[in-house]
PDB file of C-alpha atoms in Angstrom:
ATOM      1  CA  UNK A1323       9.516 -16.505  -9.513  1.00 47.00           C
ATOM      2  CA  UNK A1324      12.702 -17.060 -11.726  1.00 46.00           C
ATOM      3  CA  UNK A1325      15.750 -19.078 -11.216  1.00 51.00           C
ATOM      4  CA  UNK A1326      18.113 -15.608 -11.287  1.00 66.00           C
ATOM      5  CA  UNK A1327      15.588 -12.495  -9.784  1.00 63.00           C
ATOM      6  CA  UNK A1328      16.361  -9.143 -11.335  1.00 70.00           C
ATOM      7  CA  UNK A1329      17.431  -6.608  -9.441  1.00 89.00           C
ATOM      8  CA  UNK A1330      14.805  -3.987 -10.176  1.00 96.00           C
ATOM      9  CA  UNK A1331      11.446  -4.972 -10.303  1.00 98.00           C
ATOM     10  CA  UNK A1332       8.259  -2.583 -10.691  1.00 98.00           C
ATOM     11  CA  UNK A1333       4.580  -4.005  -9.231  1.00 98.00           C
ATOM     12  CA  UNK A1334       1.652  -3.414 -10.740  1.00 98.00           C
ATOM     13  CA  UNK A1335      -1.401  -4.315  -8.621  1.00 96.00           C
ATOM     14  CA  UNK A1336      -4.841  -4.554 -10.389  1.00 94.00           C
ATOM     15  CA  UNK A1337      -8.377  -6.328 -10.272  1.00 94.00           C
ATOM     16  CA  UNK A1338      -7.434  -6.744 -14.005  1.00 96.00           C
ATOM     17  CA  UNK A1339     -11.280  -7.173 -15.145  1.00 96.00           C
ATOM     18  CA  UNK A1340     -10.784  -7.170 -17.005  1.00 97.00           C
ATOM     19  CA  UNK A1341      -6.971  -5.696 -18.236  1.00 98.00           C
ATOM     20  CA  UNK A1342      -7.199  -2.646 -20.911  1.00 97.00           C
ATOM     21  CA  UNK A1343      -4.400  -1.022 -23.086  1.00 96.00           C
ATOM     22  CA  UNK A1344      -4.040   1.843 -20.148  1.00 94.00           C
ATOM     23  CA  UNK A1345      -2.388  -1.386 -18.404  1.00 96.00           C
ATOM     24  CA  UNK A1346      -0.551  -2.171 -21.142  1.00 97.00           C
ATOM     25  CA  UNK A1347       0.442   1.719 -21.593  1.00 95.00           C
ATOM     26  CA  UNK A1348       1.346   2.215 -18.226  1.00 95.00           C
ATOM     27  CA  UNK A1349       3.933  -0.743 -18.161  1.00 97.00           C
ATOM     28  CA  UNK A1350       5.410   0.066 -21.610  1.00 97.00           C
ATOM     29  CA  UNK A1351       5.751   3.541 -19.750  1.00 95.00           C
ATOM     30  CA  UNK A1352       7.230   1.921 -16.718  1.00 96.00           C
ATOM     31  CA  UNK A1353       9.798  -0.096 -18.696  1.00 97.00           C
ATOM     32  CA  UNK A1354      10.582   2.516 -21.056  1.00 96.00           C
ATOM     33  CA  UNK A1355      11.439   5.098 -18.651  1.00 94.00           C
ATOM     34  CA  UNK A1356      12.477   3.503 -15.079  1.00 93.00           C
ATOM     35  CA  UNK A1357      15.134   1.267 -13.589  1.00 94.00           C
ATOM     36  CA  UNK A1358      12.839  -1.796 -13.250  1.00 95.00           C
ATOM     37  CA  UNK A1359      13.805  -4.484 -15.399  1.00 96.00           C
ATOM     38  CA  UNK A1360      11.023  -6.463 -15.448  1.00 97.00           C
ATOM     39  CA  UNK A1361       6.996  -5.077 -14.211  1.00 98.00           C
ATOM     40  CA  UNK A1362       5.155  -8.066 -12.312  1.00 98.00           C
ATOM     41  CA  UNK A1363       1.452  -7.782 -12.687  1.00 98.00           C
ATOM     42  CA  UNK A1364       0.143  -9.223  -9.242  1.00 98.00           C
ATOM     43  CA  UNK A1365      -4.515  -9.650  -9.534  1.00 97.00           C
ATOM     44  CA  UNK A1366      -6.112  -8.971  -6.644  1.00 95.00           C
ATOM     45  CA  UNK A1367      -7.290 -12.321  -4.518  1.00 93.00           C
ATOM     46  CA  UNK A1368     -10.084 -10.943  -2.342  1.00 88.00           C
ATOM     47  CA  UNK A1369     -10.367  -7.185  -2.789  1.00 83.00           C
ATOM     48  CA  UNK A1370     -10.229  -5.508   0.728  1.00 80.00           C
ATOM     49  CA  UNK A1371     -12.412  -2.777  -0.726  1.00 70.00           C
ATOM     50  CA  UNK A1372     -15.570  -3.494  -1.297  1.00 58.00           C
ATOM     51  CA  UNK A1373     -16.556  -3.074  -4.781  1.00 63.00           C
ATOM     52  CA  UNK A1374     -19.705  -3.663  -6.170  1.00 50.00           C
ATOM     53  CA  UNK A1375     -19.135  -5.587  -9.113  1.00 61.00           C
ATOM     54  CA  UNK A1376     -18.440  -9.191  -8.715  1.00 76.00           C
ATOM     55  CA  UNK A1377     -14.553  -9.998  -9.762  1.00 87.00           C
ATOM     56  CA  UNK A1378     -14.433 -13.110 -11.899  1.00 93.00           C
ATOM     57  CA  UNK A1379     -12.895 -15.750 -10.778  1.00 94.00           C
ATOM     58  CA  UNK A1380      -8.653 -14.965  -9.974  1.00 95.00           C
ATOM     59  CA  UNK A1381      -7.886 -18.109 -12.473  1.00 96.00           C
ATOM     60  CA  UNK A1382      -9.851 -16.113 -15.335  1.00 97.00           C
ATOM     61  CA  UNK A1383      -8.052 -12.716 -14.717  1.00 97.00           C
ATOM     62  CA  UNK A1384      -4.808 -14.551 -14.500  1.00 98.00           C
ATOM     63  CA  UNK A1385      -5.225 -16.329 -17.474  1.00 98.00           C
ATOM     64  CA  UNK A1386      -6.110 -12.737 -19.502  1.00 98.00           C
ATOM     65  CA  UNK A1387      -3.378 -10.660 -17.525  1.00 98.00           C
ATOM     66  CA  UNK A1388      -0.860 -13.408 -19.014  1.00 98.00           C
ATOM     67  CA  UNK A1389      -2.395 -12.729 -22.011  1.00 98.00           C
ATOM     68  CA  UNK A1390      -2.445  -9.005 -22.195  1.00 98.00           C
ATOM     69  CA  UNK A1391       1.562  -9.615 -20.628  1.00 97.00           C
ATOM     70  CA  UNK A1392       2.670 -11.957 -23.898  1.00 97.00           C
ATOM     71  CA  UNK A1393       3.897  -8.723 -25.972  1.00 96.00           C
ATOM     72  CA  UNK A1394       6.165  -7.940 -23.264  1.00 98.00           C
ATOM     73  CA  UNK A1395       8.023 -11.451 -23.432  1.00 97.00           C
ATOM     74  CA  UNK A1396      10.162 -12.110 -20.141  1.00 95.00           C
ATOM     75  CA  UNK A1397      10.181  -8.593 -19.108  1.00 97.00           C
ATOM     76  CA  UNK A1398       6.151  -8.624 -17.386  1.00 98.00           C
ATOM     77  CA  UNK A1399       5.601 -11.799 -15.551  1.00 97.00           C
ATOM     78  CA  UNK A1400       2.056 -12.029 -14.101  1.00 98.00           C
ATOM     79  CA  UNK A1401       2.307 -12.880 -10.085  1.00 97.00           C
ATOM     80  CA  UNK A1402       0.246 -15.365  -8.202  1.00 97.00           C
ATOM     81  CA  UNK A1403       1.639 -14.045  -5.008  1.00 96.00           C
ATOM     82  CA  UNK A1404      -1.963 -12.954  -3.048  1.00 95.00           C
ATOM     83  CA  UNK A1405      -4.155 -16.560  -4.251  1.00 95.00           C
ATOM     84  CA  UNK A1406      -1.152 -18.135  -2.866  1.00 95.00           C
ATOM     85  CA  UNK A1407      -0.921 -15.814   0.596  1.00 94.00           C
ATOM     86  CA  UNK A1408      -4.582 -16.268   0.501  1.00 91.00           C
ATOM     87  CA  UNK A1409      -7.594 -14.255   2.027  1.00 87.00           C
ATOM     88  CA  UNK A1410      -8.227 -10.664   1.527  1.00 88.00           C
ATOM     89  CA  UNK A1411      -5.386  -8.880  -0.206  1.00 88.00           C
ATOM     90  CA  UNK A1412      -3.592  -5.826   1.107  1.00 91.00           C
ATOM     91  CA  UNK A1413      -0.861  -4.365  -0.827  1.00 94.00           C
ATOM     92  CA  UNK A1414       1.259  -3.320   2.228  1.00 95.00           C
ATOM     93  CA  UNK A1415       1.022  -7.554   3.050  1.00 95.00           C
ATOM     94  CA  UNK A1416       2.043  -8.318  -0.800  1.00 96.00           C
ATOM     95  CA  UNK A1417       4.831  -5.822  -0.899  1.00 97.00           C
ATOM     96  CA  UNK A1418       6.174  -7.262   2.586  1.00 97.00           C
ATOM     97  CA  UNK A1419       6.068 -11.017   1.413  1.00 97.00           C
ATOM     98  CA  UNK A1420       7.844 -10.227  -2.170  1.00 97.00           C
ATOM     99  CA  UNK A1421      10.254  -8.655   0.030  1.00 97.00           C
ATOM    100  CA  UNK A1422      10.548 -11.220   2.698  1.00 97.00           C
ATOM    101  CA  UNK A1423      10.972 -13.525  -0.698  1.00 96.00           C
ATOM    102  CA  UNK A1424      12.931 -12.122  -3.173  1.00 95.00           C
ATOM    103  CA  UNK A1425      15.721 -10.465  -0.559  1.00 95.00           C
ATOM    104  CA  UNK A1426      18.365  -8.992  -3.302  1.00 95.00           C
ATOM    105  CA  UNK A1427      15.571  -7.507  -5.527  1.00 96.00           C
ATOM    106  CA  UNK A1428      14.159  -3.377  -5.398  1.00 96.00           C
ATOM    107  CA  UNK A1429      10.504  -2.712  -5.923  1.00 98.00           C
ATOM    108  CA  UNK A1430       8.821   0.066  -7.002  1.00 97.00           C
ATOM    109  CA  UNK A1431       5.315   0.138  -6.601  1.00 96.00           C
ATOM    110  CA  UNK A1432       3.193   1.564  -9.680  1.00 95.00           C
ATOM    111  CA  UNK A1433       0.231   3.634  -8.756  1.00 91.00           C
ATOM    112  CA  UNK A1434      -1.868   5.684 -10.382  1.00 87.00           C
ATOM    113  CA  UNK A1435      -2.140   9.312  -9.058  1.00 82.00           C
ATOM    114  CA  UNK A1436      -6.105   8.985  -8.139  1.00 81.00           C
ATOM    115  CA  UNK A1437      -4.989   6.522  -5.455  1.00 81.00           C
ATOM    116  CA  UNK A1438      -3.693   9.411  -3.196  1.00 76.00           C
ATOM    117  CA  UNK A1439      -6.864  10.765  -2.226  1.00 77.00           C
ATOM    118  CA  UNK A1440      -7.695   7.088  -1.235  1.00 83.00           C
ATOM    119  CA  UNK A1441      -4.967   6.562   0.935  1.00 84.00           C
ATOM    120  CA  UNK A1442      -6.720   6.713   3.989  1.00 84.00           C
ATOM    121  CA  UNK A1443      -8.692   3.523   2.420  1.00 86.00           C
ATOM    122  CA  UNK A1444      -5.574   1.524   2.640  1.00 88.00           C
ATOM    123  CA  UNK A1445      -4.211  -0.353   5.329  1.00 91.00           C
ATOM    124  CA  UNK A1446      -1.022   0.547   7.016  1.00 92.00           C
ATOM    125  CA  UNK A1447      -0.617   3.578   3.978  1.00 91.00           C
ATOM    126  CA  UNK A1448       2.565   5.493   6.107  1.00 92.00           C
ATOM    127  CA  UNK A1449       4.225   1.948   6.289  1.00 95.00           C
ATOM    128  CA  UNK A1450       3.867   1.150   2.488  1.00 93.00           C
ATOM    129  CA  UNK A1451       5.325   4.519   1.720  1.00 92.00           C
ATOM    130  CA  UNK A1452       8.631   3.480   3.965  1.00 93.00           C
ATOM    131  CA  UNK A1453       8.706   0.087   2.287  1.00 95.00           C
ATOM    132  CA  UNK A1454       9.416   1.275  -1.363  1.00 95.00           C
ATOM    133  CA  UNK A1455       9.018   4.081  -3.876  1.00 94.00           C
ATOM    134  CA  UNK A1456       6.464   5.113  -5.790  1.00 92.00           C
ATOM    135  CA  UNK A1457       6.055   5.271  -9.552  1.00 91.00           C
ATOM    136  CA  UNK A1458       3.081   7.423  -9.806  1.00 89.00           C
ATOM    137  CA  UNK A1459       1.477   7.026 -13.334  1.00 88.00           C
ATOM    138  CA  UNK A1460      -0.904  10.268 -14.241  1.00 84.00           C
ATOM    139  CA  UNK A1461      -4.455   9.908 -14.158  1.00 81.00           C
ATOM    140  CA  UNK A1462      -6.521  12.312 -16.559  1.00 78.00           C
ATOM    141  CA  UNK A1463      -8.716  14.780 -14.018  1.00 76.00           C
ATOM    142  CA  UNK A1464      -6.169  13.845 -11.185  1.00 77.00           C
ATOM    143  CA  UNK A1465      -3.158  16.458  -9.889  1.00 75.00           C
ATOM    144  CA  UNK A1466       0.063  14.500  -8.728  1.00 71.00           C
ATOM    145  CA  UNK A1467       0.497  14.803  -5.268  1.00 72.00           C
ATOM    146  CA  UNK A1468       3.269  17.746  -4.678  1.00 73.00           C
ATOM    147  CA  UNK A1469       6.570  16.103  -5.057  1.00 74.00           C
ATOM    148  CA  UNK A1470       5.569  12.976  -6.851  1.00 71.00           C
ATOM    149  CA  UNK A1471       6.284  13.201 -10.405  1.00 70.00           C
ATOM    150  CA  UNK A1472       4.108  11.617 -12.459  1.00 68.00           C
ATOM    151  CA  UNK A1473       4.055  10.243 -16.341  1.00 75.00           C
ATOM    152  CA  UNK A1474       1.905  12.024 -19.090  1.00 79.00           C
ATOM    153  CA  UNK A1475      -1.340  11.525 -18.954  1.00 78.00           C
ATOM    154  CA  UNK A1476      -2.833   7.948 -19.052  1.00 83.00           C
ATOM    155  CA  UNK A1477      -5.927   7.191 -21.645  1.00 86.00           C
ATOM    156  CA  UNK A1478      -9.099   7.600 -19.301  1.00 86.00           C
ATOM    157  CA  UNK A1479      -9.774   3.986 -19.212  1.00 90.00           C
ATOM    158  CA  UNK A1480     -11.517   1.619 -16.901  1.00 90.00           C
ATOM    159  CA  UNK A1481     -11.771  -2.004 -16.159  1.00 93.00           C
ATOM    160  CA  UNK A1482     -15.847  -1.042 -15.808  1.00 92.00           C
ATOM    161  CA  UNK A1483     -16.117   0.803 -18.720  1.00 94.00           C
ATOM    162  CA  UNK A1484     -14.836  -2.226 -21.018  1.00 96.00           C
ATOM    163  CA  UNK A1485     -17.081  -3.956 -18.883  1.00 94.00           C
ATOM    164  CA  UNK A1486     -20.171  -2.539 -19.726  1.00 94.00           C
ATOM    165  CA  UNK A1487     -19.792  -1.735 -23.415  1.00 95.00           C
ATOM    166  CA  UNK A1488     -18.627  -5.788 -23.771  1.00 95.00           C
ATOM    167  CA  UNK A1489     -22.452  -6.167 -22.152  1.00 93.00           C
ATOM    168  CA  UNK A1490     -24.198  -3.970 -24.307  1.00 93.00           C
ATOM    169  CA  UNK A1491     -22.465  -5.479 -27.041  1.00 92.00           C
ATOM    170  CA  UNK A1492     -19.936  -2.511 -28.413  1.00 94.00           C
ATOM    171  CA  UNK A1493     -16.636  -2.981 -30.456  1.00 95.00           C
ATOM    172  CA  UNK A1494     -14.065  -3.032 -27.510  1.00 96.00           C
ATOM    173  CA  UNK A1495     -11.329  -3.659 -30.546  1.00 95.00           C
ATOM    174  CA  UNK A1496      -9.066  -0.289 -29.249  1.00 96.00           C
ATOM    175  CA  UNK A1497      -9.746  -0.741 -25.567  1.00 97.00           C
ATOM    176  CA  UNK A1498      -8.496  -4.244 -24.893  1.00 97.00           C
ATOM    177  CA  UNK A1499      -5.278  -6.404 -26.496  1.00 98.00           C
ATOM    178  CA  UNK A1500      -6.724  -8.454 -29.264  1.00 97.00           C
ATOM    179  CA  UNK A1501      -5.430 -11.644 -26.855  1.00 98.00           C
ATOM    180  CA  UNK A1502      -7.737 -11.035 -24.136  1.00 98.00           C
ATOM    181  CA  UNK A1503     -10.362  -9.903 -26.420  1.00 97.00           C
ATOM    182  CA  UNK A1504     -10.484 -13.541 -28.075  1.00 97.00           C
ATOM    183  CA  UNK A1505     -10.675 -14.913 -24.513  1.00 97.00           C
ATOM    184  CA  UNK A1506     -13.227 -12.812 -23.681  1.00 96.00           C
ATOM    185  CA  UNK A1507     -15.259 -13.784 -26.819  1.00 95.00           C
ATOM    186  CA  UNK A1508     -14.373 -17.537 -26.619  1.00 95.00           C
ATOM    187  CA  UNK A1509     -15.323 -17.694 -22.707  1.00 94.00           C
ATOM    188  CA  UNK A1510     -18.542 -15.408 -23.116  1.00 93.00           C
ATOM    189  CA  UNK A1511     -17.274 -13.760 -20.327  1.00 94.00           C
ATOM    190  CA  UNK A1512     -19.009 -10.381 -19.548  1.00 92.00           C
ATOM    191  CA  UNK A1513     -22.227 -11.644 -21.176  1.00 84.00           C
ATOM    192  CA  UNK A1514     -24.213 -11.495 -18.209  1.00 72.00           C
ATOM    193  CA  UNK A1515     -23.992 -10.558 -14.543  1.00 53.00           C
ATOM    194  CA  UNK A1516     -20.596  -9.698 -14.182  1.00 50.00           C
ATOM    195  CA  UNK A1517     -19.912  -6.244 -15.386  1.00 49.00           C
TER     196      UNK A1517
END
């Protein structure tokens, strides 16, 4: 991804559909308080759970996860790693190519603390928990799992919320960086069947 890698690097996995401040938040957190020196954002290619709402396309959440990223400067870099690996993403499969690629470099993996009762929804879950540590990130109505500690509390925000308050035509001004707001706006995305 760069010419030198850092040494500490944090991933942040998302459908990014699109991104909200609690992404932003949550990798202002990560920066602020852990050794990573840079968070990579990495969208989801295929999601390998099913979902009912229809992702836009990867090349639109890219574009307004670099967006949403800009404020950070060099230190967030938005990852293309699962369009180019192709097919339905896995995180245990990303974390072992960025490894496989980036040799010399740590990763943390950034989850939020809701994921834990989904782990038996994830492939290989025991083997991603060998493959690098956790930064749990606190989900409001979720406990920590016991030994993980886990960041303040993270505003209840979702992806589908912005969604469908963009579609029923409410001021999403506080919810999503002004950047990806204008994109939104300019693109008409989330005007119709994609919420």
């Amino acid at each position: 991804m760069t010419s030198k890698a850092p040494t500490a690097v944090a991933l942040l996995g998302g459908s990014f559909n699109p991104p909200h401040i609690a992404h932003v938040l949550a990798t202002a957190y990560v920066l602020s308080t852990s050794s990573a020196q840079q968070v990579w954002w990495i969208p989801v290619f295929r999601h390998a759970l099913a979902k009912r709402t229809e992702l836009l396309p990867f090349s639109e959440r890219s574009t307004m996860a670099r967006l949403a990223c800009e404020i950070f400067g060099d230190r967030v870099l938005v990852s293309e790693i699962e369009r180019e690996m192709g097919g339905t993403s896995y995180t245990v499969d990303t974390v072992a190519e960025l490894q496989r690629q980036n040799p010399n470099t740590a990763f943390f993996l950034v989850v939020g603390s809701d994921i834990f009762a989904e782990s038996h929804l994830w492939k290989d879950w025991d083997r991603l928990r060998e493959l690098l540590p956790f930064i749990v990130l606190h989900r409001t109505g979720t406990v920590p799992p016991p030994g993980e500690p886990a960041s303040p509390p993270l505003p209840p925000l979702s992806s589908r919320e912005v969604r469908e308050r963009l579609l029923a035509g409410l001021p999403c001004d506080t919810l999503v960086p002004k950047a990806v707001l204008n994109h939104i706006h300019t693109r008409h995305l989330y005007s119709g069947d994609h919420i």
